[in-house]
């Protein structure tokens, strides 16, 4: 299985796909071409910077990280709201297992000129082993007042109540974990990567 | 929002109400920092050798360090050689009663509303350890507390009367190697509060401390050490005021708290140091290291309302070492005009089933900058540790800024960290609604801001909550859009 | 001199003109209703009278008891006796209802040169009025509108109005989203307040509300202007024929 990180970029109607590793990328979407990115990370350093300069520009960044063995992953996403009425949304989910170490830094910066902007970020991570570590720094740097900005970050294990419920219906522990992990990542993955992710989950339950 | 802006512009500013100087001859060490000054301080206080050694070790470490600049703070470089490190009012060898205390000093305390006069009734009474500049002057209720075995006195007295206790715990939670300001404080601290609650004792009253900085350029380096022995509990209040000044004044304090098995400590602060004038000139620089260590089933709760200081750098923290220990942090930080705050908390989970809660409310107005910086760390051995944090920021006007920088580290698969933060302003809708009920814009803002802070205010001891609510109102006035 | 006098009022919001020359006169003790299709500007008119800064008056006049309201801030208008019951009142988290109303009431008393109420007097008055409107102690302990259902919000608006005793009450779509029982309760609360020195302006979409609160006059608003006025029978006609006849 190719475990290079994958980046899918959708600008307006155009989709580009890249296999990337240790990359630093900058985007500056126009209001007429909202930016949508999907990032799949298995290891290494990834930095994404999005500058929302034009009034009305928007972006949606989704990232999924699946880190195992003794891999290290640094995911750095910075959204700078520089123009008025710009909107951003970051949805990051991850699973860390074995002896992996993940560091997620997600910054929303809102400039004094970016009034009426909206920044949202949500990060959720599952730790599947005692030797794995996830460090998350969701940061907000706000210099304008007429804005809406929020973020949330949650890290923890698989929900025990949900596991128990599945087991009480006769489902094996391994299958139950698989079901829960798949539901955790669902809704985020473009269909072409479904099999890669399912395989990864299968290998780690 | 132009209509609102004009009305905000018209706010009347309220003079910092504690601005005054006491005209007492102060005995001061010469300016500057050196081993000689430290020996002078130690000698003046008749300190034992071990304490002098502690100071010198800290000083020698201090001079190898650089001032930290990772905070979101901009200030003029501090010339550490241009300060007085020891100021004491002229007096004989300790007053035996209040009659012997300099009347000017007593007048000062009256102005500050400190009840130094002893009262017969114990119910609802607060013991006060009043510190005037660098030396403790009077302590009330020492005797009443002594009956329960509770020690509440100045650090200087504790060094003299309970040296084993001080030696055992001083620097055990905040070693002088911890950070730049901790090293400085450990070298030159002059006085502070010492509290010891014996096993199984619940302190019957809230203990409290007041501070003032008086002489020009004198730094305030106070040191507090609170030890709650097994199964004991105490509530401690810290409230500060300071006189108006032209030059910036440095405040680098250390508070260490040791909470033994099954004990609980509640530490509440209402901080109202002079914040600087409307142009951002003057004001106190408040660099404080506050930390507590919790043993098994212990609980430490930090509650603070910070409205003063030109610069605030402070992260009251909990080391949750013992299993089942609990750490809490409730904070309201208000900045206005040109104030800057980089403050937050650290919750370090080491033991199993430890839990922590963080509720931080930041309010920025004027041209100020208000940053929440937090660290939540669930270490490998911290099975079933849980942290919940909620950090909200409110911006008043479009010239200020608010930042949230939480570092969340989870190293245990059963550990759970849940963090939420939001930033916004008082909506015009809310302001308009309140106004249609006849509230002026100023009242509406004040009411909404207090509503925003309610969750934290409810954790403060009653009298503090009243003072805190007033402080917020006072400090919000003059918030220019 | 009319109680409330609106003359040729032009109002715009976000650069778009919504009221295009609105004229209306209300005397003391009268109950007027404004009806009209969605987007006709009814709520805009209500908000402009209350002084919502989002709306800009570009032309015309608005006088209350001869005073120029356009020069008064929303709170000045409120203290002068104007009250707006909102369609979807905003939440004020952490702001207790009692504290909110005490401040509002005392501000009004102060502006009238009357003595303010102390805590004891206030609580007594609050509880008495609350009982009359069937508002529980539990509800009084909550924060203003926080977590309230639609019905609870309308009830709270009515309560505030009863408590603050304004002279001119604007009710913006009070009937929206209410079932028959809730509508009856709210209407009763309003009817009990009708008197010679108090006027009401009801903004409504549906004729149903006017069965419970009988208006003295009904105005039809189309496209930012009042195009037709009549008495309470006009409501029946609208129900049968709709607004098309008046466009």
Short mmCIF file of C-alpha atoms in Angstrom, two decimals, chain B residues 100-305:
data_model
loop_
_atom_site.label_atom_id
_atom_site.label_comp_id
_atom_site.label_asym_id
_atom_site.label_seq_id
_atom_site.Cartn_x
_atom_site.Cartn_y
_atom_site.Cartn_z
CA UNK B 100 2.93 50.40 68.10
CA UNK B 101 2.42 50.37 64.37
CA UNK B 102 3.17 53.55 62.46
CA UNK B 103 -0.17 55.44 62.29
CA UNK B 104 0.51 56.43 58.67
CA UNK B 105 0.61 52.76 57.82
CA UNK B 106 -2.65 52.12 59.59
CA UNK B 107 -4.23 55.00 57.70
CA UNK B 108 -3.04 53.37 54.48
CA UNK B 109 -4.73 50.16 55.42
CA UNK B 110 -7.93 51.96 56.29
CA UNK B 111 -8.00 53.54 52.86
CA UNK B 112 -7.60 50.13 51.35
CA UNK B 113 -10.43 48.85 53.46
CA UNK B 114 -8.34 46.36 55.35
CA UNK B 115 -9.79 45.52 58.73
CA UNK B 116 -6.75 45.44 60.97
CA UNK B 117 -8.67 45.92 64.14
CA UNK B 118 -9.34 42.64 65.86
CA UNK B 119 -12.88 41.72 66.57
CA UNK B 120 -14.26 39.42 69.22
CA UNK B 121 -16.66 37.48 67.10
CA UNK B 122 -15.14 34.86 64.86
CA UNK B 123 -18.11 34.23 62.62
CA UNK B 124 -17.73 35.49 59.05
CA UNK B 125 -14.37 37.05 59.81
CA UNK B 126 -11.39 37.14 57.47
CA UNK B 127 -7.89 37.01 58.87
CA UNK B 128 -5.59 39.44 57.14
CA UNK B 129 -1.88 39.29 56.63
CA UNK B 130 -1.14 42.80 55.50
CA UNK B 131 2.09 43.37 53.71
CA UNK B 132 3.44 46.83 53.28
CA UNK B 133 6.03 46.83 50.58
CA UNK B 134 8.63 44.27 51.45
CA UNK B 135 8.01 43.52 55.10
CA UNK B 136 5.01 42.18 56.94
CA UNK B 137 3.67 44.60 59.46
CA UNK B 138 0.80 43.09 61.29
CA UNK B 139 -1.06 39.82 61.33
CA UNK B 140 -4.51 39.40 62.71
CA UNK B 141 -6.14 36.40 64.19
CA UNK B 142 -2.86 34.62 64.51
CA UNK B 143 -3.80 33.57 67.98
CA UNK B 144 -7.28 32.30 67.13
CA UNK B 145 -5.90 30.21 64.34
CA UNK B 146 -3.05 29.04 66.50
CA UNK B 147 -5.56 27.29 68.75
CA UNK B 148 -6.44 24.99 65.86
CA UNK B 149 -2.81 24.50 65.09
CA UNK B 150 -3.12 26.63 61.95
CA UNK B 151 -0.09 28.69 61.13
CA UNK B 152 -0.77 31.89 59.19
CA UNK B 153 2.06 34.34 59.26
CA UNK B 154 4.61 36.02 57.07
CA UNK B 155 7.31 33.98 55.39
CA UNK B 156 9.92 35.88 57.38
CA UNK B 157 8.30 34.81 60.63
CA UNK B 158 7.87 31.26 59.36
CA UNK B 159 11.59 31.05 58.57
CA UNK B 160 12.26 32.11 62.12
CA UNK B 161 9.61 30.03 63.92
CA UNK B 162 9.08 27.01 61.65
CA UNK B 163 12.30 26.61 59.71
CA UNK B 164 11.89 22.85 59.12
CA UNK B 165 8.57 23.34 57.40
CA UNK B 166 9.85 26.14 55.20
CA UNK B 167 13.03 24.33 54.34
CA UNK B 168 11.11 21.18 53.44
CA UNK B 169 8.68 22.82 51.06
CA UNK B 170 10.22 26.03 49.73
CA UNK B 171 11.04 25.55 46.08
CA UNK B 172 9.49 22.08 46.01
CA UNK B 173 6.74 23.06 43.61
CA UNK B 174 8.40 25.97 41.82
CA UNK B 175 12.15 25.39 41.86
CA UNK B 176 14.35 28.37 41.10
CA UNK B 177 15.25 26.63 37.85
CA UNK B 178 11.66 26.74 36.66
CA UNK B 179 11.81 30.03 34.78
CA UNK B 180 13.48 33.42 34.63
CA UNK B 181 11.12 35.19 37.00
CA UNK B 182 11.10 32.27 39.41
CA UNK B 183 14.87 32.46 39.62
CA UNK B 184 14.67 36.19 40.26
CA UNK B 185 12.05 35.79 42.93
CA UNK B 186 13.92 32.97 44.64
CA UNK B 187 16.95 35.21 44.88
CA UNK B 188 15.35 38.38 46.15
CA UNK B 189 11.96 37.57 47.61
CA UNK B 190 11.36 39.71 50.62
CA UNK B 191 8.19 38.46 52.16
CA UNK B 192 4.84 36.85 51.66
CA UNK B 193 2.31 34.60 53.35
CA UNK B 194 2.98 31.28 54.96
CA UNK B 195 0.08 28.97 55.69
CA UNK B 196 0.12 25.55 57.29
CA UNK B 197 -3.10 23.63 57.97
CA UNK B 198 -2.56 20.55 60.15
CA UNK B 199 -3.98 17.09 59.47
CA UNK B 200 -7.74 16.87 59.45
CA UNK B 201 -8.31 20.57 60.16
CA UNK B 202 -10.71 22.71 58.21
CA UNK B 203 -9.68 26.32 58.42
CA UNK B 204 -12.71 28.10 59.92
CA UNK B 205 -12.25 31.36 58.05
CA UNK B 206 -10.98 32.59 54.73
CA UNK B 207 -7.36 33.69 54.90
CA UNK B 208 -6.32 36.69 52.92
CA UNK B 209 -3.45 38.90 51.94
CA UNK B 210 -3.17 42.46 50.64
CA UNK B 211 -0.22 44.02 48.93
CA UNK B 212 0.96 47.41 47.89
CA UNK B 213 3.94 48.73 46.11
CA UNK B 214 4.97 52.13 47.44
CA UNK B 215 8.46 53.44 46.91
CA UNK B 216 9.53 54.43 43.41
CA UNK B 217 11.01 51.61 41.39
CA UNK B 218 10.78 49.08 44.15
CA UNK B 219 9.90 45.66 42.82
CA UNK B 220 7.49 43.48 44.65
CA UNK B 221 8.87 40.01 45.00
CA UNK B 222 6.60 38.24 47.30
CA UNK B 223 6.54 34.59 47.99
CA UNK B 224 3.62 32.58 49.30
CA UNK B 225 3.80 29.04 50.58
CA UNK B 226 0.66 27.14 51.50
CA UNK B 227 0.76 23.66 52.91
CA UNK B 228 -2.46 21.73 53.48
CA UNK B 229 -1.69 18.57 55.38
CA UNK B 230 -3.70 15.38 54.93
CA UNK B 231 -7.47 15.76 55.02
CA UNK B 232 -7.31 19.49 55.70
CA UNK B 233 -8.92 22.33 53.84
CA UNK B 234 -8.49 26.05 53.43
CA UNK B 235 -9.75 28.94 51.33
CA UNK B 236 -7.25 31.69 50.62
CA UNK B 237 -7.98 35.10 49.13
CA UNK B 238 -5.46 37.30 47.41
CA UNK B 239 -6.42 40.83 46.44
CA UNK B 240 -4.07 43.57 45.40
CA UNK B 241 -4.17 47.30 44.93
CA UNK B 242 -1.34 49.70 44.08
CA UNK B 243 -0.88 53.46 43.91
CA UNK B 244 -0.61 55.46 40.73
CA UNK B 245 2.86 55.56 39.28
CA UNK B 246 4.71 57.00 36.32
CA UNK B 247 7.36 54.34 35.91
CA UNK B 248 6.47 50.74 35.36
CA UNK B 249 6.74 48.58 38.37
CA UNK B 250 7.84 45.00 38.36
CA UNK B 251 5.96 42.32 40.26
CA UNK B 252 7.45 38.84 40.12
CA UNK B 253 5.80 36.66 42.68
CA UNK B 254 5.75 32.96 43.40
CA UNK B 255 2.92 31.05 45.00
CA UNK B 256 3.54 27.42 45.90
CA UNK B 257 0.79 25.19 47.19
CA UNK B 258 1.14 21.67 48.47
CA UNK B 259 -2.10 19.76 48.83
CA UNK B 260 -1.55 16.51 50.68
CA UNK B 261 -3.71 13.39 50.46
CA UNK B 262 -7.43 14.16 50.64
CA UNK B 263 -6.86 17.82 51.39
CA UNK B 264 -8.36 20.70 49.46
CA UNK B 265 -7.24 24.25 48.81
CA UNK B 266 -9.16 27.05 47.15
CA UNK B 267 -7.06 30.01 46.07
CA UNK B 268 -8.99 33.07 44.89
CA UNK B 269 -7.51 36.23 43.45
CA UNK B 270 -8.98 39.57 42.58
CA UNK B 271 -6.19 41.48 40.93
CA UNK B 272 -6.49 45.22 40.52
CA UNK B 273 -2.95 46.50 40.15
CA UNK B 274 -2.63 49.92 38.47
CA UNK B 275 -3.10 49.16 34.76
CA UNK B 276 -1.39 52.19 33.26
CA UNK B 277 -3.11 55.34 32.03
CA UNK B 278 -5.25 55.75 28.94
CA UNK B 279 -2.19 56.28 26.77
CA UNK B 280 -0.61 53.09 28.02
CA UNK B 281 1.95 54.81 30.22
CA UNK B 282 2.90 53.30 33.52
CA UNK B 283 1.24 50.39 35.22
CA UNK B 284 2.38 47.27 36.96
CA UNK B 285 4.19 44.44 35.22
CA UNK B 286 2.89 41.28 36.77
CA UNK B 287 5.01 38.19 36.15
CA UNK B 288 3.80 35.50 38.47
CA UNK B 289 4.45 31.81 38.82
CA UNK B 290 1.71 30.04 40.72
CA UNK B 291 1.62 26.31 41.02
CA UNK B 292 0.21 23.63 43.23
CA UNK B 293 0.87 19.94 43.58
CA UNK B 294 -1.97 17.61 44.43
CA UNK B 295 -1.47 14.28 46.12
CA UNK B 296 -3.96 11.44 46.36
CA UNK B 297 -7.61 12.49 46.31
CA UNK B 298 -6.53 16.10 46.73
CA UNK B 299 -8.14 19.12 45.15
CA UNK B 300 -6.79 22.50 44.15
CA UNK B 301 -9.02 25.20 42.79
CA UNK B 302 -7.71 28.46 41.29
CA UNK B 303 -10.25 31.24 40.79
CA UNK B 304 -9.17 34.61 39.54
CA UNK B 305 -10.52 37.90 38.30
#
